[in-house]
């Protein structure tokens, strides 16, 4: 079941998308879902993947801001933080918000007049310790409105920089602020650079990026030849070339793209960042892992090490289970697919202000449906949602989305909330997995 914020949230508000007009919708009996038993992976998708990224359910008339605020590495700024957001924000990830608390509304108004930057603390639901890390978030769209006499702020923000928490305090106005240290991003040299002669660098050909497929075939053949000769200097060392390839950013990115294409067959290289740092963050934002593993990725200060950990995670995690009862398998890695430009998982906010990082899968098992399908406040325009719970323990797992038009593909899919999922690693026994003994390679 999705976690309640600050221990005082209402369970129904956490799992619902819109506010129901009729309470009878939620008094209906549970219905077992049997569609997934016959569901096949969609071969064609005509849904526009840019629609979920627009977050149109927040409204269209939002004030836009341009520019970017960047803090110096290792600097120690102080800025306000949102303690009630159950999201471990990754740099580059979009964060939609609906805020109602007077302190948070006041905080956002003040931020708009300044640098529009606040902090999101990396809080783990499995640890009682205060958060040690977090990510800065910068507002790029903003809107104020009144609903039922309550002032509401709707915000779209994007993660910017990682930080380490030095101290936190609450001001007299109730706003929580934190003094943090901005963590640097280490750009490692080529793994083979230590054995290359600097005096011969002027004779080398340095490649800025892989030539696109639209160019001549001779460029493609040249690129393949370059890749083969890339580690020829390894013959001068004790280690074979394949050892150096394990720490090469370009090779790691190509391996990761192969994995990502299993989720999105139409994935194009142009839609992914070419910078290893941004690329590693894009992958981290769409991995359906628990809070502990996500914080581990956030701590890593090198894109190469981060990519290695992400590959390790994708290789070892074969299925996703219910976080509460654990033994109930909900979906597998092969059932994940992408229905958004963000990738297979992105953050969305419901009308009550709860943020859900939602993973799209075309097949899910062991779930019961609650209530009737509704199109109100749908995160995927053109699809109606129905609440889904674990058949074993009754935990809220997400929603089933069904198309409102017969010509829309896919006709149905599932949106599972990350906070209710636990990755399963077959190499470990159940006791070690539940204790969180395994961590990705570093």
Short mmCIF file of C-alpha atoms in Angstrom, two decimals:
data_model
loop_
_atom_site.label_atom_id
_atom_site.label_comp_id
_atom_site.label_asym_id
_atom_site.label_seq_id
_atom_site.Cartn_x
_atom_site.Cartn_y
_atom_site.Cartn_z
CA UNK A 1 0.00 0.00 0.00
CA UNK A 2 1.34 3.43 -0.85
CA UNK A 3 2.91 5.11 2.13
CA UNK A 4 1.04 7.85 3.98
CA UNK A 5 2.77 11.18 4.14
CA UNK A 6 3.93 12.37 7.53
CA UNK A 7 2.05 9.50 9.12
CA UNK A 8 -1.24 11.36 8.93
CA UNK A 9 -2.38 10.93 5.34
CA UNK A 10 -5.56 9.18 4.39
CA UNK A 11 -5.08 5.88 2.63
CA UNK A 12 -7.89 6.50 0.18
CA UNK A 13 -6.54 9.93 -0.80
CA UNK A 14 -3.12 8.41 -1.41
CA UNK A 15 -4.27 5.83 -3.91
CA UNK A 16 -7.01 7.70 -5.76
CA UNK A 17 -6.50 9.84 -8.82
CA UNK A 18 -9.52 12.22 -8.72
CA UNK A 19 -11.91 13.11 -5.95
CA UNK A 20 -14.93 10.82 -6.37
CA UNK A 21 -18.32 12.37 -6.98
CA UNK A 22 -20.10 9.37 -5.53
CA UNK A 23 -18.87 7.42 -2.53
CA UNK A 24 -20.70 4.36 -3.86
CA UNK A 25 -17.93 3.96 -6.44
CA UNK A 26 -15.69 2.77 -3.65
CA UNK A 27 -18.22 0.54 -1.95
CA UNK A 28 -18.24 -1.93 -4.81
CA UNK A 29 -16.96 -5.44 -4.39
CA UNK A 30 -13.47 -6.40 -5.46
CA UNK A 31 -13.23 -7.98 -8.89
CA UNK A 32 -10.44 -10.31 -9.94
CA UNK A 33 -8.69 -9.28 -13.12
CA UNK A 34 -8.40 -11.96 -15.80
CA UNK A 35 -7.42 -9.79 -18.78
CA UNK A 36 -3.71 -10.14 -18.03
CA UNK A 37 -3.86 -13.89 -18.56
CA UNK A 38 -4.53 -13.35 -22.28
CA UNK A 39 -2.63 -10.08 -22.73
CA UNK A 40 0.23 -10.04 -25.22
CA UNK A 41 2.89 -7.42 -25.66
CA UNK A 42 1.51 -4.69 -27.95
CA UNK A 43 3.16 -4.83 -31.36
CA UNK A 44 1.87 -1.38 -32.33
CA UNK A 45 1.33 1.68 -30.16
CA UNK A 46 -0.48 4.72 -31.59
CA UNK A 47 -0.70 6.61 -28.29
CA UNK A 48 1.19 9.91 -28.31
CA UNK A 49 4.08 9.46 -25.79
CA UNK A 50 4.40 13.23 -25.35
CA UNK A 51 0.98 13.50 -23.64
CA UNK A 52 2.02 12.11 -20.23
CA UNK A 53 5.07 14.38 -20.14
CA UNK A 54 2.86 17.48 -20.45
CA UNK A 55 0.98 16.72 -17.19
CA UNK A 56 -2.09 18.36 -18.71
CA UNK A 57 -4.20 17.31 -15.71
CA UNK A 58 -2.52 20.17 -13.79
CA UNK A 59 -4.03 22.71 -16.18
CA UNK A 60 -2.82 24.38 -19.36
CA UNK A 61 -2.49 28.00 -18.29
CA UNK A 62 0.69 27.75 -16.23
CA UNK A 63 3.35 30.45 -16.03
CA UNK A 64 6.59 29.30 -17.64
CA UNK A 65 10.09 30.18 -16.49
CA UNK A 66 13.33 29.91 -18.41
CA UNK A 67 16.98 29.78 -17.44
CA UNK A 68 18.74 27.51 -14.99
CA UNK A 69 20.21 27.91 -11.52
CA UNK A 70 23.47 26.01 -10.95
CA UNK A 71 25.24 25.98 -7.59
CA UNK A 72 29.00 25.61 -7.44
CA UNK A 73 30.25 22.14 -6.58
CA UNK A 74 31.16 21.71 -2.90
CA UNK A 75 29.37 24.97 -2.06
CA UNK A 76 27.11 25.00 1.02
CA UNK A 77 23.89 26.88 0.24
CA UNK A 78 20.79 26.96 2.42
CA UNK A 79 17.35 26.62 0.86
CA UNK A 80 13.85 25.37 1.81
CA UNK A 81 12.96 21.70 1.52
CA UNK A 82 9.69 19.84 1.13
CA UNK A 83 9.49 17.21 3.90
CA UNK A 84 6.19 15.68 2.74
CA UNK A 85 7.23 14.49 -0.72
CA UNK A 86 7.67 10.70 -0.81
CA UNK A 87 9.93 10.78 -3.88
CA UNK A 88 13.67 10.23 -4.20
CA UNK A 89 14.28 12.76 -6.95
CA UNK A 90 16.92 12.04 -9.58
CA UNK A 91 18.67 14.90 -11.47
CA UNK A 92 16.83 15.45 -14.74
CA UNK A 93 13.60 13.87 -13.47
CA UNK A 94 10.37 15.88 -13.69
CA UNK A 95 8.47 16.39 -10.44
CA UNK A 96 4.80 17.55 -10.61
CA UNK A 97 3.35 18.93 -7.37
CA UNK A 98 0.02 20.08 -5.95
CA UNK A 99 0.50 21.88 -2.65
CA UNK A 100 -2.22 22.91 -0.18
CA UNK A 101 -0.46 23.50 3.15
CA UNK A 102 -0.21 27.25 3.89
CA UNK A 103 3.51 26.99 4.69
CA UNK A 104 4.26 25.27 1.38
CA UNK A 105 2.13 27.71 -0.62
CA UNK A 106 3.96 30.63 1.00
CA UNK A 107 7.30 28.96 0.37
CA UNK A 108 6.59 28.53 -3.35
CA UNK A 109 5.51 32.17 -3.69
CA UNK A 110 8.80 33.31 -2.19
CA UNK A 111 10.81 30.95 -4.40
CA UNK A 112 9.23 32.32 -7.57
CA UNK A 113 10.61 35.76 -6.67
CA UNK A 114 14.13 34.33 -6.16
CA UNK A 115 15.98 31.45 -7.84
CA UNK A 116 12.99 29.02 -7.95
CA UNK A 117 15.11 26.30 -6.29
CA UNK A 118 14.18 24.06 -3.38
CA UNK A 119 15.41 20.75 -2.01
CA UNK A 120 13.86 17.28 -2.06
CA UNK A 121 15.25 15.03 0.67
CA UNK A 122 15.91 11.37 -0.13
CA UNK A 123 13.75 9.75 2.57
CA UNK A 124 13.61 5.96 2.69
CA UNK A 125 10.47 4.28 3.97
CA UNK A 126 12.60 1.43 5.36
CA UNK A 127 14.81 3.64 7.56
CA UNK A 128 14.01 5.81 10.57
CA UNK A 129 17.23 7.81 10.24
CA UNK A 130 16.99 11.40 9.02
CA UNK A 131 17.80 11.78 5.31
CA UNK A 132 21.47 12.35 4.49
CA UNK A 133 21.17 13.08 0.76
CA UNK A 134 18.82 14.80 -1.63
CA UNK A 135 18.43 16.65 -4.93
CA UNK A 136 17.78 20.27 -5.78
CA UNK A 137 14.63 20.96 -7.80
CA UNK A 138 14.04 24.00 -9.99
CA UNK A 139 10.55 25.23 -10.87
CA UNK A 140 9.88 25.72 -14.58
CA UNK A 141 6.06 26.03 -14.56
CA UNK A 142 3.84 27.50 -11.85
CA UNK A 143 0.18 28.22 -11.25
CA UNK A 144 -1.93 29.45 -8.32
CA UNK A 145 -5.65 28.86 -7.96
CA UNK A 146 -8.39 28.50 -5.38
CA UNK A 147 -10.44 25.34 -5.05
CA UNK A 148 -13.31 25.25 -2.55
CA UNK A 149 -11.81 28.30 -0.82
CA UNK A 150 -8.40 26.62 -0.40
CA UNK A 151 -5.35 28.21 -2.00
CA UNK A 152 -3.56 25.68 -4.18
CA UNK A 153 -0.20 25.84 -5.93
CA UNK A 154 0.50 23.63 -8.93
CA UNK A 155 4.14 23.23 -9.87
CA UNK A 156 6.30 21.46 -12.42
CA UNK A 157 9.91 21.17 -11.33
CA UNK A 158 12.97 19.30 -12.54
CA UNK A 159 15.80 17.73 -10.54
CA UNK A 160 19.14 19.50 -10.90
CA UNK A 161 22.02 18.66 -8.52
CA UNK A 162 22.74 16.10 -5.82
CA UNK A 163 23.55 17.30 -2.32
CA UNK A 164 24.51 16.02 1.12
CA UNK A 165 22.50 17.31 4.08
CA UNK A 166 24.61 19.13 6.68
CA UNK A 167 21.82 20.34 8.96
CA UNK A 168 18.08 21.03 8.92
CA UNK A 169 15.90 23.34 10.98
CA UNK A 170 12.35 24.66 11.02
CA UNK A 171 11.80 28.41 10.82
CA UNK A 172 9.30 30.32 12.89
CA UNK A 173 6.95 30.45 9.90
CA UNK A 174 6.88 26.62 9.77
CA UNK A 175 9.03 26.31 6.64
CA UNK A 176 11.78 23.72 6.90
CA UNK A 177 15.20 24.72 5.53
CA UNK A 178 18.42 22.75 5.11
CA UNK A 179 22.07 23.64 4.81
CA UNK A 180 23.57 21.30 2.25
CA UNK A 181 26.79 20.58 0.39
CA UNK A 182 26.47 20.35 -3.39
CA UNK A 183 28.07 17.07 -4.47
CA UNK A 184 30.45 17.12 -7.44
CA UNK A 185 30.05 14.96 -10.51
CA UNK A 186 33.37 13.28 -11.25
CA UNK A 187 34.16 12.85 -14.94
CA UNK A 188 36.65 10.00 -15.18
CA UNK A 189 39.20 9.85 -18.01
CA UNK A 190 39.24 7.02 -20.51
CA UNK A 191 40.01 3.67 -18.89
CA UNK A 192 42.94 3.20 -21.27
CA UNK A 193 44.38 6.73 -20.97
CA UNK A 194 46.93 5.65 -18.36
CA UNK A 195 48.93 3.61 -20.90
CA UNK A 196 48.66 5.98 -23.85
CA UNK A 197 51.65 8.14 -24.70
CA UNK A 198 50.73 11.81 -24.45
CA UNK A 199 53.36 12.66 -27.06
CA UNK A 200 51.38 10.69 -29.65
CA UNK A 201 48.01 12.26 -28.88
CA UNK A 202 48.34 14.60 -31.82
CA UNK A 203 48.30 11.58 -34.13
CA UNK A 204 45.09 10.11 -32.64
CA UNK A 205 41.61 10.64 -34.03
CA UNK A 206 39.19 11.60 -31.31
CA UNK A 207 35.53 10.84 -31.89
CA UNK A 208 32.92 13.18 -30.43
CA UNK A 209 29.94 10.91 -31.10
CA UNK A 210 28.86 7.87 -33.05
CA UNK A 211 27.99 8.66 -36.69
CA UNK A 212 24.24 8.38 -37.36
CA UNK A 213 22.83 5.53 -39.40
CA UNK A 214 21.76 7.94 -42.14
CA UNK A 215 25.37 8.50 -43.21
CA UNK A 216 27.37 6.42 -45.64
CA UNK A 217 28.14 2.80 -44.89
CA UNK A 218 31.84 3.58 -44.95
CA UNK A 219 31.37 5.73 -41.84
CA UNK A 220 29.73 2.78 -40.14
CA UNK A 221 32.59 0.50 -41.10
CA UNK A 222 35.07 3.10 -39.85
CA UNK A 223 33.23 3.31 -36.53
CA UNK A 224 33.37 -0.48 -36.07
CA UNK A 225 37.07 -0.45 -36.89
CA UNK A 226 37.61 2.35 -34.38
CA UNK A 227 35.84 0.38 -31.68
CA UNK A 228 38.05 -2.65 -32.31
CA UNK A 229 41.24 -0.58 -32.16
CA UNK A 230 40.07 1.50 -29.23
CA UNK A 231 41.78 -0.70 -26.66
CA UNK A 232 44.81 -1.80 -28.70
CA UNK A 233 47.02 -0.14 -26.07
CA UNK A 234 45.85 -2.79 -23.61
CA UNK A 235 48.38 -5.14 -25.22
CA UNK A 236 51.05 -3.17 -23.37
CA UNK A 237 49.50 -3.95 -19.97
CA UNK A 238 48.83 -6.97 -17.79
CA UNK A 239 45.09 -6.73 -18.46
CA UNK A 240 43.22 -7.87 -21.60
CA UNK A 241 41.14 -5.34 -23.58
CA UNK A 242 37.81 -6.60 -22.24
CA UNK A 243 38.76 -5.47 -18.72
CA UNK A 244 39.11 -1.88 -19.91
CA UNK A 245 35.83 -2.10 -21.81
CA UNK A 246 34.03 -2.66 -18.49
CA UNK A 247 34.86 0.93 -17.54
CA UNK A 248 34.36 2.64 -20.90
CA UNK A 249 31.44 5.10 -20.92
CA UNK A 250 30.56 4.59 -24.60
CA UNK A 251 30.43 0.81 -24.31
CA UNK A 252 28.41 0.96 -21.10
CA UNK A 253 25.89 3.29 -22.75
CA UNK A 254 25.54 0.96 -25.76
CA UNK A 255 24.93 -2.01 -23.45
CA UNK A 256 22.31 -0.03 -21.58
CA UNK A 257 20.56 0.99 -24.81
CA UNK A 258 20.17 -2.69 -25.69
CA UNK A 259 18.35 -3.19 -22.39
CA UNK A 260 16.20 -0.09 -22.89
CA UNK A 261 15.13 -1.23 -26.36
CA UNK A 262 13.56 -4.29 -24.76
CA UNK A 263 11.16 -1.85 -23.07
CA UNK A 264 10.74 0.41 -26.10
CA UNK A 265 11.34 -1.14 -29.51
CA UNK A 266 10.96 2.26 -31.19
CA UNK A 267 13.59 3.90 -28.99
CA UNK A 268 15.81 6.27 -30.96
CA UNK A 269 19.29 7.34 -29.95
CA UNK A 270 18.34 10.96 -30.58
CA UNK A 271 15.77 10.79 -27.77
CA UNK A 272 18.44 9.85 -25.22
CA UNK A 273 21.13 12.13 -23.77
CA UNK A 274 24.53 11.73 -25.41
CA UNK A 275 26.32 12.87 -22.26
CA UNK A 276 27.15 9.86 -20.00
CA UNK A 277 26.19 11.82 -16.87
CA UNK A 278 22.73 12.80 -18.12
CA UNK A 279 22.26 9.36 -19.68
CA UNK A 280 23.00 7.59 -16.38
CA UNK A 281 20.48 9.80 -14.57
CA UNK A 282 17.82 9.15 -17.22
CA UNK A 283 18.23 5.40 -16.67
CA UNK A 284 18.21 5.76 -12.87
CA UNK A 285 14.91 7.66 -13.00
CA UNK A 286 13.09 4.84 -14.83
CA UNK A 287 14.41 1.83 -12.88
CA UNK A 288 11.68 0.21 -10.70
CA UNK A 289 13.87 -0.32 -7.62
CA UNK A 290 13.22 0.23 -3.93
CA UNK A 291 14.21 3.32 -1.95
CA UNK A 292 17.43 1.82 -0.58
CA UNK A 293 18.82 0.99 -4.02
CA UNK A 294 17.68 4.34 -5.41
CA UNK A 295 19.56 6.20 -2.66
CA UNK A 296 22.64 4.07 -3.41
CA UNK A 297 22.53 5.28 -7.02
CA UNK A 298 22.08 8.86 -5.84
CA UNK A 299 25.23 8.64 -3.71
CA UNK A 300 27.44 7.63 -6.66
CA UNK A 301 29.37 10.59 -8.03
CA UNK A 302 30.60 9.07 -11.30
CA UNK A 303 28.56 8.30 -14.41
CA UNK A 304 30.67 5.23 -15.21
CA UNK A 305 30.15 3.68 -11.79
CA UNK A 306 26.47 4.60 -11.91
CA UNK A 307 26.02 2.90 -15.29
CA UNK A 308 27.79 -0.21 -14.05
CA UNK A 309 25.43 -0.42 -11.08
CA UNK A 310 22.38 0.10 -13.28
CA UNK A 311 23.45 -2.70 -15.62
CA UNK A 312 24.00 -4.95 -12.62
CA UNK A 313 20.52 -4.15 -11.35
CA UNK A 314 18.84 -4.80 -14.70
CA UNK A 315 20.67 -8.11 -15.10
CA UNK A 316 19.85 -9.47 -11.65
CA UNK A 317 16.32 -8.19 -10.98
CA UNK A 318 13.98 -10.46 -12.93
CA UNK A 319 10.59 -9.72 -11.38
CA UNK A 320 8.70 -7.28 -9.15
CA UNK A 321 6.70 -8.40 -6.13
CA UNK A 322 4.32 -6.86 -3.65
CA UNK A 323 6.37 -4.97 -1.09
CA UNK A 324 4.13 -5.91 1.84
CA UNK A 325 3.63 -9.67 1.36
CA UNK A 326 6.71 -10.02 -0.87
CA UNK A 327 6.00 -13.56 -2.10
CA UNK A 328 3.26 -12.36 -4.46
CA UNK A 329 4.72 -11.73 -7.92
CA UNK A 330 3.05 -8.80 -9.65
CA UNK A 331 4.98 -8.48 -12.91
CA UNK A 332 8.29 -9.38 -14.57
CA UNK A 333 11.04 -7.39 -16.23
CA UNK A 334 9.90 -8.64 -19.64
CA UNK A 335 6.43 -7.13 -19.15
CA UNK A 336 7.69 -3.55 -18.80
CA UNK A 337 7.15 -1.20 -21.75
CA UNK A 338 7.38 2.52 -22.34
CA UNK A 339 4.34 4.72 -22.98
CA UNK A 340 6.01 8.07 -22.30
CA UNK A 341 8.98 10.05 -23.54
CA UNK A 342 10.26 9.84 -19.96
CA UNK A 343 10.58 6.06 -20.28
CA UNK A 344 8.65 3.26 -18.58
CA UNK A 345 8.43 5.10 -15.23
CA UNK A 346 7.69 8.71 -14.34
CA UNK A 347 6.27 10.75 -11.46
CA UNK A 348 2.65 11.90 -11.43
CA UNK A 349 0.60 13.68 -8.75
CA UNK A 350 -3.03 13.08 -7.80
CA UNK A 351 -5.51 15.80 -6.69
CA UNK A 352 -4.69 15.18 -3.03
CA UNK A 353 -1.01 16.03 -3.57
CA UNK A 354 0.41 12.50 -3.38
CA UNK A 355 3.17 11.84 -5.89
CA UNK A 356 3.33 8.36 -7.42
CA UNK A 357 6.23 7.14 -9.52
CA UNK A 358 4.25 4.98 -11.91
CA UNK A 359 5.69 2.07 -13.90
CA UNK A 360 3.84 1.03 -17.08
CA UNK A 361 3.53 -2.70 -17.79
CA UNK A 362 1.32 -4.50 -20.27
CA UNK A 363 0.77 -7.50 -18.01
CA UNK A 364 0.26 -7.81 -14.24
CA UNK A 365 -0.77 -10.74 -12.05
CA UNK A 366 -2.43 -11.38 -8.70
CA UNK A 367 -4.39 -8.12 -8.65
CA UNK A 368 -7.99 -7.24 -7.82
CA UNK A 369 -9.82 -4.26 -9.27
CA UNK A 370 -11.70 -1.82 -7.03
CA UNK A 371 -14.49 0.47 -8.23
CA UNK A 372 -15.47 1.56 -11.71
CA UNK A 373 -13.26 2.92 -14.50
CA UNK A 374 -12.93 6.72 -14.51
CA UNK A 375 -11.34 9.22 -16.88
CA UNK A 376 -11.19 12.05 -14.33
CA UNK A 377 -7.70 13.43 -13.79
CA UNK A 378 -6.20 10.63 -15.90
CA UNK A 379 -2.43 10.82 -16.22
CA UNK A 380 -2.73 9.17 -19.64
CA UNK A 381 -5.29 11.11 -21.71
CA UNK A 382 -7.71 8.81 -23.48
CA UNK A 383 -7.45 6.07 -20.85
CA UNK A 384 -9.77 5.31 -17.92
CA UNK A 385 -8.23 4.11 -14.67
CA UNK A 386 -9.36 1.54 -12.12
CA UNK A 387 -7.76 1.03 -8.71
CA UNK A 388 -5.77 -2.22 -8.36
CA UNK A 389 -4.88 -4.00 -5.13
CA UNK A 390 -2.75 -7.00 -4.25
CA UNK A 391 -4.94 -10.09 -4.24
CA UNK A 392 -3.06 -11.54 -1.25
CA UNK A 393 -2.70 -8.67 1.24
CA UNK A 394 -4.93 -5.94 -0.19
CA UNK A 395 -2.13 -3.39 -0.62
CA UNK A 396 -2.67 -0.66 -3.16
CA UNK A 397 -0.46 -1.55 -6.16
CA UNK A 398 -1.55 0.98 -8.78
CA UNK A 399 -4.18 1.22 -11.51
CA UNK A 400 -5.42 -0.57 -14.57
CA UNK A 401 -5.77 1.75 -17.57
CA UNK A 402 -8.24 0.90 -20.35
CA UNK A 403 -8.61 2.78 -23.62
CA UNK A 404 -11.80 4.79 -24.14
CA UNK A 405 -11.63 4.34 -27.94
CA UNK A 406 -11.49 1.05 -29.80
CA UNK A 407 -8.83 2.25 -32.24
CA UNK A 408 -6.36 3.26 -29.52
CA UNK A 409 -3.40 0.97 -28.90
CA UNK A 410 -2.65 -0.47 -26.47
CA UNK A 411 -6.22 -1.23 -25.41
CA UNK A 412 -5.14 -1.76 -21.79
CA UNK A 413 -2.09 -1.58 -19.58
CA UNK A 414 -1.15 -1.27 -15.92
CA UNK A 415 0.39 1.59 -14.00
CA UNK A 416 2.13 0.26 -10.88
CA UNK A 417 3.35 2.59 -8.15
CA UNK A 418 7.04 2.12 -7.32
CA UNK A 419 6.48 2.54 -3.59
CA UNK A 420 4.45 -0.71 -3.53
CA UNK A 421 6.96 -2.83 -5.48
CA UNK A 422 9.97 -4.84 -4.36
CA UNK A 423 12.50 -6.15 -6.91
CA UNK A 424 13.24 -9.86 -6.65
CA UNK A 425 16.77 -11.21 -7.10
CA UNK A 426 16.79 -15.00 -7.68
CA UNK A 427 20.38 -15.39 -6.44
CA UNK A 428 19.38 -14.55 -2.85
CA UNK A 429 17.06 -16.40 -0.55
CA UNK A 430 13.91 -14.67 0.69
CA UNK A 431 15.36 -13.79 4.09
CA UNK A 432 18.38 -11.96 2.64
CA UNK A 433 16.30 -10.13 0.05
CA UNK A 434 13.82 -8.81 2.59
CA UNK A 435 16.71 -7.71 4.80
CA UNK A 436 18.18 -5.73 1.90
CA UNK A 437 21.53 -7.54 2.02
CA UNK A 438 22.28 -7.21 -1.68
CA UNK A 439 23.68 -4.05 -3.19
CA UNK A 440 24.83 -3.40 -6.78
CA UNK A 441 28.51 -3.73 -7.67
CA UNK A 442 30.74 -0.69 -7.27
#
